[in-house]
Coordinates of C-alpha atoms in Angstrom, one line a residue:
M1 CA -40.1 6.9 27.2
G2 CA -38.8 8.4 24.0
Q3 CA -36.2 7.9 21.3
Y4 CA -33.6 10.2 23.1
L5 CA -35.3 10.9 26.5
N6 CA -35.5 8.0 28.9
P7 CA -34.9 5.2 26.3
D8 CA -35.7 1.6 26.8
N9 CA -33.1 -1.1 27.6
E10 CA -33.3 -3.2 24.4
F11 CA -29.7 -2.7 23.3
F12 CA -28.4 -3.8 26.6
R13 CA -30.8 -6.7 26.7
Q14 CA -29.3 -8.0 23.4
S15 CA -25.8 -7.8 24.9
V16 CA -26.6 -9.4 28.3
T17 CA -28.4 -12.4 26.7
D18 CA -25.4 -13.1 24.4
E19 CA -23.7 -16.5 25.1
L20 CA -20.3 -14.7 25.2
Y21 CA -21.4 -11.8 27.5
V22 CA -18.7 -10.6 30.0
D23 CA -20.0 -8.8 33.1
K24 CA -18.7 -5.2 33.2
T25 CA -21.5 -3.9 35.5
Q26 CA -19.0 -2.9 38.2
L27 CA -18.4 0.2 36.0
I28 CA -21.8 1.4 37.3
S29 CA -20.5 1.5 40.8
V30 CA -17.6 3.8 39.7
I31 CA -19.9 6.1 37.8
N32 CA -22.5 6.2 40.7
Q33 CA -19.7 7.9 42.8
K34 CA -19.6 10.7 40.3
L35 CA -23.3 11.6 40.2
N36 CA -23.9 15.3 41.1
K37 CA -20.3 15.8 42.1
T38 CA -19.3 19.2 40.6
R39 CA -15.7 18.2 39.7
L40 CA -16.4 14.5 38.9
K41 CA -19.7 14.4 37.0
Y42 CA -18.1 15.1 33.6
V43 CA -16.6 11.9 32.1
C44 CA -15.1 11.3 28.7
V45 CA -13.9 7.8 27.8
S46 CA -11.9 7.4 24.6
R47 CA -11.1 3.9 23.2
P48 CA -10.4 2.4 19.7
R49 CA -13.2 0.9 17.6
R50 CA -14.9 -2.2 19.0
F51 CA -13.5 -1.9 22.5
G52 CA -16.9 -2.0 24.2
K53 CA -17.7 1.7 24.4
S54 CA -21.2 1.5 23.0
M55 CA -22.1 -1.6 25.1
A56 CA -21.0 0.3 28.3
A57 CA -23.1 3.3 27.2
D58 CA -26.1 1.0 26.6
M59 CA -25.6 -0.5 30.0
L60 CA -25.5 2.8 31.8
S61 CA -28.6 4.0 29.9
A62 CA -30.5 0.8 30.8
Y63 CA -29.5 1.2 34.5
Y64 CA -30.3 4.9 35.0
S65 CA -33.2 5.5 32.6
K66 CA -36.7 6.0 34.0
G67 CA -38.1 4.7 30.7
C68 CA -37.6 1.0 31.5
D69 CA -37.4 -1.6 34.3
S70 CA -34.0 -3.3 34.1
R71 CA -34.1 -5.3 37.3
E72 CA -34.1 -8.7 35.5
L73 CA -31.1 -7.7 33.3
F74 CA -28.9 -6.9 36.3
A75 CA -30.1 -9.8 38.4
G76 CA -27.1 -11.9 39.4
K77 CA -24.6 -9.4 38.0
N78 CA -21.7 -7.9 40.0
I79 CA -23.3 -4.5 40.4
E80 CA -26.2 -6.1 42.4
K81 CA -23.9 -6.5 45.4
E82 CA -23.1 -2.8 45.6
T83 CA -25.0 -0.6 48.1
S84 CA -25.7 2.1 45.6
Y85 CA -27.3 -0.3 43.1
K86 CA -30.9 0.0 44.1
T87 CA -30.6 3.7 44.9
H88 CA -30.2 4.7 41.2
L89 CA -31.7 1.8 39.3
N90 CA -34.1 3.4 36.8
Q91 CA -34.5 6.5 38.9
H92 CA -33.0 9.2 36.6
N93 CA -34.0 11.2 33.5
V94 CA -31.6 10.1 30.8
I95 CA -30.8 11.8 27.5
R96 CA -29.1 9.2 25.3
L97 CA -27.4 10.4 22.0
D98 CA -25.4 8.7 19.3
I99 CA -23.8 11.6 17.4
Q100 CA -23.0 9.4 14.4
R101 CA -26.8 9.1 13.8
F102 CA -26.9 12.8 13.0
L103 CA -23.8 12.8 10.8
F104 CA -24.0 10.2 8.1
S105 CA -23.7 12.6 5.1
Q106 CA -21.6 15.6 4.3
S107 CA -24.8 17.6 3.8
H108 CA -25.5 17.2 7.5
L109 CA -22.4 19.1 8.7
N110 CA -24.2 22.5 8.7
I111 CA -27.4 21.3 10.3
F112 CA -26.6 18.4 12.7
I113 CA -26.3 20.6 15.8
D114 CA -29.8 22.1 15.2
K115 CA -31.1 18.6 14.4
I116 CA -29.8 17.2 17.7
Q117 CA -31.5 20.0 19.6
Q118 CA -34.8 19.7 17.7
S119 CA -34.9 15.9 18.2
V120 CA -34.3 16.1 22.0
I121 CA -36.8 19.0 22.5
K122 CA -39.4 17.0 20.6
D123 CA -39.0 14.2 23.1
M124 CA -39.2 16.7 25.9
Q125 CA -42.6 17.9 24.7
A126 CA -44.4 14.7 25.7
A127 CA -42.9 14.5 29.2
F128 CA -42.3 18.2 30.2
G129 CA -44.3 20.2 27.7
D130 CA -46.0 22.3 30.4
Y131 CA -42.7 23.4 31.8
F132 CA -41.0 25.1 29.0
T133 CA -41.2 27.3 25.9
A134 CA -38.7 26.6 23.2
D135 CA -36.9 29.7 21.7
Q136 CA -33.7 30.7 20.0
Y137 CA -31.6 29.7 22.9
G138 CA -32.2 26.0 22.1
L139 CA -31.8 22.9 24.2
P140 CA -29.8 24.4 27.1
D141 CA -32.5 26.9 27.8
V142 CA -35.3 24.3 27.6
L143 CA -33.4 22.1 30.1
E144 CA -32.9 25.1 32.4
Q145 CA -36.7 25.9 32.3
I146 CA -37.5 22.2 33.1
Y147 CA -35.1 22.1 36.0
A148 CA -36.5 25.4 37.4
H149 CA -39.9 23.7 37.7
T150 CA -39.0 20.1 38.7
K151 CA -35.6 20.5 40.5
K152 CA -34.7 17.2 38.9
G153 CA -31.7 17.0 36.6
F154 CA -30.6 14.9 33.6
I155 CA -28.0 12.2 32.9
F156 CA -26.4 12.7 29.5
I157 CA -25.0 9.6 27.8
I158 CA -23.4 10.5 24.5
D159 CA -21.8 7.9 22.2
E160 CA -19.4 8.6 19.3
W161 CA -19.1 12.1 20.6
D162 CA -16.0 12.7 18.5
C163 CA -17.2 11.5 15.1
V164 CA -17.4 15.2 14.1
F165 CA -13.6 15.4 14.2
R166 CA -13.3 12.3 12.1
F167 CA -16.0 13.0 9.7
A168 CA -15.2 16.7 9.3
K169 CA -11.4 16.5 9.6
D170 CA -10.8 19.6 7.5
C171 CA -13.7 21.8 8.8
P172 CA -12.4 23.6 11.8
N173 CA -15.4 26.0 11.9
I174 CA -17.8 23.0 12.2
Q175 CA -15.6 21.5 14.9
K176 CA -15.5 24.7 16.9
S177 CA -19.3 25.2 16.6
Y178 CA -19.8 21.7 17.9
L179 CA -17.5 22.3 20.9
D180 CA -19.2 25.6 21.6
F181 CA -22.5 23.7 21.6
L182 CA -21.2 21.2 24.1
R183 CA -19.8 23.9 26.3
G184 CA -23.0 25.7 26.3
L185 CA -24.9 22.5 27.1
F186 CA -22.8 21.4 30.0
K187 CA -20.6 24.1 31.6
G188 CA -22.1 25.5 34.8
A189 CA -25.5 23.9 34.1
E190 CA -27.4 22.9 37.3
Y191 CA -29.5 20.4 35.4
V192 CA -26.5 18.1 34.7
E193 CA -26.4 15.2 37.1
L194 CA -23.8 13.4 34.9
A195 CA -22.3 13.9 31.5
Y196 CA -20.8 10.7 30.1
M197 CA -19.3 10.8 26.6
T198 CA -17.4 8.1 24.7
G199 CA -15.4 8.2 21.5
I200 CA -12.2 7.3 19.8
L201 CA -10.3 10.6 20.4
P202 CA -9.9 12.6 23.6
I203 CA -11.4 16.0 23.7
K204 CA -10.0 18.3 21.0
K205 CA -7.5 21.0 22.1
Y206 CA -7.0 24.4 20.7
G207 CA -3.4 25.3 21.4
E208 CA -2.7 23.8 24.9
H209 CA -6.3 24.1 26.1
S210 CA -9.5 22.2 25.7
A211 CA -12.7 24.0 24.7
I212 CA -14.6 21.9 27.3
N213 CA -12.0 21.4 30.0
I214 CA -14.6 20.5 32.6
F215 CA -14.4 16.8 31.5
D216 CA -12.2 14.2 33.3
E217 CA -10.7 12.1 30.5
Y218 CA -10.0 8.4 30.5
S219 CA -8.0 7.5 27.4
M220 CA -5.6 4.9 26.0
V221 CA -2.8 7.1 27.2
E222 CA -4.2 7.8 30.7
S223 CA -6.9 5.2 31.6
K224 CA -6.9 6.0 35.3
N225 CA -9.2 3.6 37.2
L226 CA -11.4 2.6 34.2
G227 CA -8.9 0.4 32.3
E228 CA -10.5 -2.9 33.1
Y229 CA -14.0 -1.9 32.0
F230 CA -13.3 -1.5 28.3
G231 CA -11.9 -4.6 26.7
F232 CA -11.4 -8.0 28.3
T233 CA -8.9 -8.7 31.1
K234 CA -6.6 -11.7 31.1
E235 CA -8.8 -13.5 33.7
E236 CA -12.0 -12.9 31.7
V237 CA -10.3 -14.2 28.5
Q238 CA -9.0 -17.3 30.3
E239 CA -12.5 -18.1 31.6
Q240 CA -14.1 -17.8 28.2
C241 CA -11.3 -19.9 26.6
L242 CA -11.9 -22.6 29.1
R243 CA -15.7 -22.6 28.4
Q244 CA -15.3 -22.6 24.7
G245 CA -12.3 -25.0 24.4
V246 CA -9.9 -22.5 22.9
D247 CA -6.1 -22.4 23.4
F248 CA -5.5 -19.5 25.8
S249 CA -1.7 -19.3 25.0
E250 CA -2.5 -18.8 21.3
M251 CA -5.2 -16.2 22.2
E252 CA -2.6 -14.4 24.4
R253 CA 0.0 -14.4 21.5
W254 CA -2.5 -13.0 19.0
Y255 CA -4.5 -10.5 21.0
D256 CA -2.9 -9.6 24.4
G257 CA -0.7 -6.5 24.9
Y258 CA -2.9 -3.4 25.3
Q259 CA -1.5 -1.8 28.4
L260 CA -3.9 0.5 30.4
G261 CA -2.1 1.4 33.6
N262 CA -1.3 -1.8 35.3
V263 CA -4.0 -3.7 33.4
H264 CA -3.5 -5.8 30.2
I265 CA -6.5 -5.6 27.9
Y266 CA -7.6 -7.8 25.0
N267 CA -9.7 -6.3 22.1
P268 CA -13.1 -7.8 22.7
K269 CA -14.1 -7.9 19.0
S270 CA -11.2 -10.2 18.2
V271 CA -11.6 -12.4 21.3
V272 CA -15.3 -12.9 20.6
D273 CA -14.7 -13.8 16.9
V274 CA -12.0 -16.4 17.9
L275 CA -14.3 -17.9 20.4
T276 CA -17.1 -18.0 17.8
W277 CA -15.1 -19.2 14.8
K278 CA -12.2 -21.1 16.5
K279 CA -9.7 -19.6 14.1
F280 CA -6.9 -17.2 14.9
K281 CA -6.5 -14.3 12.5
S282 CA -6.8 -10.5 12.3
Y283 CA -10.5 -9.8 13.1
W284 CA -10.6 -6.3 14.6
T285 CA -8.3 -4.8 11.9
G286 CA -10.5 -6.3 9.2
T287 CA -13.2 -3.7 10.1
E288 CA -10.9 -1.0 8.6
T289 CA -8.5 -1.4 5.7
Y290 CA -4.8 -1.2 6.3
E291 CA -4.6 1.9 4.1
A292 CA -5.8 3.9 7.2
L293 CA -2.7 2.9 9.0
K294 CA -0.5 3.4 5.9
I295 CA -1.6 7.0 5.5
Y296 CA -0.1 7.9 8.9
I297 CA 3.1 5.8 8.9
D298 CA 4.0 7.2 5.5
R299 CA 4.1 10.8 6.9
N300 CA 7.5 12.4 6.3
F301 CA 8.3 13.2 9.9
D302 CA 11.9 12.9 11.1
G303 CA 12.4 9.7 13.0
L304 CA 8.9 8.3 12.3
K305 CA 10.0 5.5 10.0
E306 CA 12.9 4.6 12.3
A307 CA 10.5 4.3 15.2
I308 CA 8.2 2.1 13.1
I309 CA 11.1 -0.2 12.2
E310 CA 12.2 -0.5 15.8
M311 CA 8.7 -1.4 16.9
L312 CA 8.4 -3.9 14.1
G313 CA 11.4 -5.5 15.7
N314 CA 9.4 -5.8 18.9
G315 CA 11.1 -2.8 20.4
R316 CA 9.7 0.3 22.1
C317 CA 9.8 4.0 21.2
R318 CA 9.8 6.7 23.9
I319 CA 7.3 9.5 23.1
N320 CA 5.6 12.6 24.5
P321 CA 1.9 12.1 24.0
R322 CA 0.8 15.2 25.9
K323 CA 1.2 17.8 23.1
F324 CA -1.1 15.9 20.7
Q325 CA -4.0 18.1 19.7
N326 CA -6.6 15.2 19.7
D327 CA -7.6 15.4 16.1
M328 CA -6.6 13.6 12.9
T329 CA -5.0 16.5 11.0
T330 CA -2.8 18.6 13.4
F331 CA 0.6 16.9 13.3
Q332 CA 3.9 18.6 14.1
T333 CA 6.2 15.7 15.2
K334 CA 6.4 12.0 14.9
D335 CA 5.1 11.8 18.5
D336 CA 1.8 13.3 17.3
I337 CA 1.4 10.5 14.7
L338 CA 2.4 7.8 17.1
T339 CA 0.0 9.2 19.8
L340 CA -2.9 9.1 17.2
L341 CA -2.0 5.5 16.5
I342 CA -2.3 4.7 20.2
H343 CA -5.8 6.2 20.3
L344 CA -6.8 4.3 17.1
G345 CA -5.6 1.0 18.7
Y346 CA -2.6 0.4 16.4
L347 CA -0.1 0.9 19.2
T348 CA -0.3 0.8 23.0
F349 CA 1.4 2.9 25.7
D350 CA 3.3 2.3 28.9
D351 CA 2.6 5.3 31.1
E352 CA 5.3 4.5 33.5
T353 CA 8.1 4.7 30.9
D354 CA 6.4 6.9 28.3
E355 CA 7.0 4.2 25.7
T356 CA 4.8 3.0 22.8
F357 CA 4.9 -0.3 21.1
I358 CA 3.0 -2.7 18.8
P359 CA 0.8 -4.7 21.2
N360 CA 0.3 -8.1 19.6
Q361 CA 0.5 -10.4 16.6
E362 CA -2.8 -9.1 15.2
I363 CA -1.6 -5.5 15.0
S364 CA 1.9 -6.6 13.9
Q365 CA 0.3 -8.3 10.9
E366 CA -1.5 -5.0 10.1
F367 CA 1.8 -3.2 10.1
L368 CA 3.2 -5.8 7.8
N369 CA 0.3 -5.3 5.4
A370 CA 0.8 -1.5 5.5
I371 CA 4.5 -1.7 4.5
E372 CA 3.9 -3.8 1.4
G373 CA 4.6 -1.3 -1.3
P374 CA 6.6 1.8 -2.4
G375 CA 8.7 3.3 0.4
W376 CA 8.7 0.2 2.5
D377 CA 9.5 -2.6 0.1
R378 CA 13.1 -3.0 1.3
V379 CA 12.0 -3.1 4.9
A380 CA 9.7 -6.0 3.9
Q381 CA 12.7 -7.7 2.2
S382 CA 14.7 -7.3 5.5
L383 CA 11.9 -8.9 7.5
A384 CA 11.9 -11.9 5.1
R385 CA 15.6 -12.4 6.0
S386 CA 14.9 -12.6 9.7
A387 CA 14.1 -16.3 10.0
S388 CA 17.4 -17.4 8.4
L389 CA 19.3 -14.9 10.6
L390 CA 17.8 -16.4 13.7
E391 CA 18.7 -19.9 12.5
S392 CA 22.3 -18.8 11.9
T393 CA 22.4 -17.3 15.4
W394 CA 21.3 -20.5 17.0
A395 CA 23.9 -22.3 14.9
M396 CA 26.5 -19.9 16.2
N397 CA 27.5 -19.0 12.6
G398 CA 28.8 -15.5 13.1
A399 CA 29.8 -14.9 9.5
A400 CA 26.3 -15.7 8.2
V401 CA 24.8 -13.4 10.9
A402 CA 27.2 -10.6 9.8
D403 CA 26.2 -11.1 6.2
E404 CA 22.5 -11.0 7.0
I405 CA 22.9 -7.8 9.1
A406 CA 24.9 -6.2 6.3
A407 CA 22.1 -7.0 3.8
I408 CA 19.5 -5.5 6.1
H409 CA 21.6 -2.5 6.6
N410 CA 21.8 -1.9 2.9
E411 CA 18.1 -2.5 2.4
T412 CA 17.1 0.0 5.1
A413 CA 19.9 2.6 4.6
S414 CA 17.5 5.0 2.9
I415 CA 15.3 5.1 6.0
L416 CA 17.8 4.6 8.8
K417 CA 20.5 7.3 9.2
Y418 CA 23.2 4.8 9.8
N419 CA 25.8 6.7 11.8
D420 CA 25.7 5.5 15.4
E421 CA 25.0 2.6 17.7
N422 CA 21.4 3.6 18.1
S423 CA 20.8 3.0 14.4
L424 CA 22.7 -0.3 14.6
K425 CA 20.4 -1.3 17.4
C426 CA 17.4 -0.5 15.2
T427 CA 18.8 -2.6 12.5
V428 CA 19.4 -5.5 14.9
L429 CA 15.8 -5.4 16.2
L430 CA 14.5 -5.5 12.7
A431 CA 16.9 -8.4 11.9
Y432 CA 15.6 -10.4 14.8
Y433 CA 11.9 -9.8 13.9
S434 CA 11.3 -13.6 13.8
A435 CA 12.4 -13.9 17.4
K436 CA 9.0 -12.8 18.6
A437 CA 7.6 -16.3 17.8
Y438 CA 10.1 -17.8 20.3
Y439 CA 11.2 -15.0 22.7
L440 CA 9.7 -12.5 25.0
P441 CA 9.9 -8.8 23.9
P442 CA 13.5 -7.7 23.8
L443 CA 15.0 -6.0 26.9
L444 CA 17.0 -3.0 25.9
E445 CA 19.9 -1.8 28.0
L446 CA 19.2 -4.5 30.6
P447 CA 21.0 -3.8 34.0
S448 CA 23.2 -6.8 34.7
G449 CA 26.4 -7.3 36.5
K450 CA 28.6 -4.1 36.3
G451 CA 26.9 -2.5 33.3
F452 CA 24.3 -2.7 30.5
A453 CA 23.7 -5.2 27.8
D454 CA 22.4 -3.6 24.6
V455 CA 19.7 -6.1 23.6
V456 CA 18.6 -9.3 25.5
Y457 CA 16.1 -11.9 24.2
L458 CA 14.8 -14.2 26.9
P459 CA 13.0 -17.4 25.5
K460 CA 9.4 -18.0 26.2
P461 CA 8.7 -20.7 28.8
S462 CA 9.2 -24.3 27.6
T463 CA 10.6 -23.3 24.1
G464 CA 14.0 -24.7 24.8
Y465 CA 15.8 -21.9 22.9
P466 CA 18.9 -20.2 24.3
A467 CA 18.8 -16.6 25.6
L468 CA 20.5 -14.1 23.4
L469 CA 22.7 -11.4 24.9
I470 CA 23.7 -9.0 22.2
E471 CA 26.3 -6.3 22.6
L472 CA 26.8 -3.7 19.8
K473 CA 29.9 -1.8 18.8
W474 CA 30.7 1.0 16.4
N475 CA 34.1 1.2 14.7
K476 CA 35.6 -1.2 17.3
S477 CA 35.4 -5.0 17.2
A478 CA 32.9 -7.9 17.6
G479 CA 35.5 -9.7 19.8
G480 CA 35.7 -6.6 22.0
A481 CA 31.9 -6.7 22.4
I482 CA 32.1 -10.3 23.6
A483 CA 35.0 -9.4 26.0
Q484 CA 32.9 -6.5 27.4
I485 CA 30.0 -8.9 28.1
K486 CA 32.3 -11.1 30.1
T487 CA 34.4 -8.5 31.8
R488 CA 31.3 -6.6 33.0
Q489 CA 29.4 -9.8 33.9
Y490 CA 26.4 -8.9 31.8
A491 CA 25.2 -12.5 31.9
D492 CA 24.9 -12.7 35.7
W493 CA 21.4 -11.5 35.8
V494 CA 20.2 -13.4 32.7
K495 CA 21.4 -16.9 33.9
E496 CA 18.9 -16.8 36.7
Y497 CA 16.0 -16.9 34.2
T498 CA 17.1 -19.4 31.6
G499 CA 19.3 -22.3 30.6
D500 CA 21.7 -21.8 27.7
I501 CA 22.9 -18.3 26.9
L502 CA 24.5 -17.2 23.6
L503 CA 26.7 -14.1 23.7
V504 CA 26.5 -12.2 20.4
G505 CA 28.9 -9.4 19.6
I506 CA 28.2 -7.3 16.6
N507 CA 30.4 -4.5 15.3
Y508 CA 30.0 -2.1 12.4
N509 CA 33.2 -0.6 10.9
E510 CA 32.6 2.2 8.3
E511 CA 35.5 0.8 6.2
K512 CA 35.2 -3.0 6.8
G513 CA 31.5 -3.4 7.3
H514 CA 29.8 -5.8 9.7
A515 CA 31.4 -8.5 11.9
C516 CA 29.8 -10.9 14.3
V517 CA 31.2 -13.2 17.0
I518 CA 28.9 -15.7 18.8
E519 CA 30.0 -17.7 21.9
K520 CA 28.1 -20.0 24.3
F521 CA 28.2 -18.7 27.8
H522 CA 29.5 -21.2 30.4
T523 CA 28.6 -20.8 34.1
W524 CA 31.7 -22.7 35.4

C-alpha cells in the first residue's frame, strides 16, 4: 500500500458513512465490463464541479485496490448483488492520481510531469523493486518491465485529469507535453487493465482530432449509459427529501433540469446543502464567482447575446457542440462558448434536438447576477418589467402589454437585431421571463391543429393560471394574428391539457410600433 500505488479506502469510507450518502455502486458493474477489453478499457468522464466525479473515483479505487479490504464498505450496497462483484473486489494493482495535487503553483508547470513519474516510481520500489530499473524512459518503461515479470497489469484512476488545460490555459506547449505523456503511458500498453479519467472538460482536440483518441468519452453533451451515476436522479432526490422533511417540488424547481440522455440529474452539491441547511438558494454556484460566467457571455460573438436573452426567457438555443476544441481559450463561434458553458454546468444539452438551455432556478439566478453591469444593464431593466407584463396579460390588457413589449424592445435594441419575427420572438421570451414561476418551459412552434403556434405557455399543475397561446406578426396586424390562431385551430391541441386559454396576438409595425390583442378562447 502506498500513496499512489494500491491506496487505502479512507476517502470512500468517509463518503459511505455520511448520513446523506446515495448508493452509486452500480457504476462498478458497468466498469467491470470494460476491464481488459481493448476498445473499452479507456474511459474519460467529464462533468462540472461538484457532480460526484471524485467520489466515484474514490469508490472505484476502494473497490479494485489490493491495498485495502473494502468488504464492509460495500456490504448491503447495490453492487453486492452483481455476479462480478467478488471477482474483482480488492484484486487489482491500482495507480490512483489526482493531477491537481501536482499543479497548485505556476512554478510547477515545467516539472509536474516529471514529478508524477517520480512519485509513482517511488511507490513502485517497495512493491516491485526487484523487477525494474528506472531510466530516461520514465514510468511507461518501468510499468512495462514490471508487467514482463509479473504478467499482471494496472488499473489507472486519474482525477482532475484536465486541470492542466484550466491552469495553463495559455500554455499550448505544456498542454501538448502532457497529452504526449498520457499517450505514451496508455496507447498500446499491455500493462493497462483499465484507464479511468475524470475532469470537467472532454479530451483536448487539436484540429478535428484528439491526441489520445483511444478514450471513450462520457460528457455533458454525450453521457451515453453513465448519466445516472454522476449527480442525483429524481427518484434519489425524492427519497432524500422524504427522509429529511424537505419540499420536493421546491427542490425540483431550484435544482432539476440537467439533461443527460433520457435522465434528469440534480447537482448533488446543491441538493445535499439544502437537505443539510433546509434553505433554498444557490449553493453550487457559490463555489465559483459569477465573474467566471460573465467572462464568457460578454464575448463578442455574433448571436451569442441574443441566445443568452432567449434562454433567460426560458427558451432554447440550437447549437453544434461537436466542433468545440475542449479547452477554455479556442473559440470561433457562439456555439463554442455555449458548449463550454454546458461542460461547466451553466447550461444543459438535449442531444435529441441539439438544443441548449438554462437548467433551473439556481443557474438562472447566476445568469441574472452576471448581467448586472455594463453591456447588460438594459436587459436587466427588461427583466424587471416582466412581472407587470404578465399581470397585464392575465388582465387581458392588450394596450399595456404592447407598451411593455415596446419598452423591452427599446431597451434591448442594441443587442437584438430587430428586423424579423425571430427577433420579436426573442423579445417576447424575455418579456415573459416571470412566467417561469407559474408555467412550464415555453413550447416554440407547437404543432396544433392545421399549423404552428409561435410560443405556448402551459401552466404548472394546480396553479390555476390560463394557458397562453402567442402568435407573432411582422408588419401585419395583431388582430390578424388572433384570426390565424382561430382559423388554423392552434388551440385544439392545447385545450386537452389545461382549462382556460388566452389567445395573444402581437404585431410589430416598423412605422406604428407594437400592438397586442388578447382574447379568451371559448371551446363552444
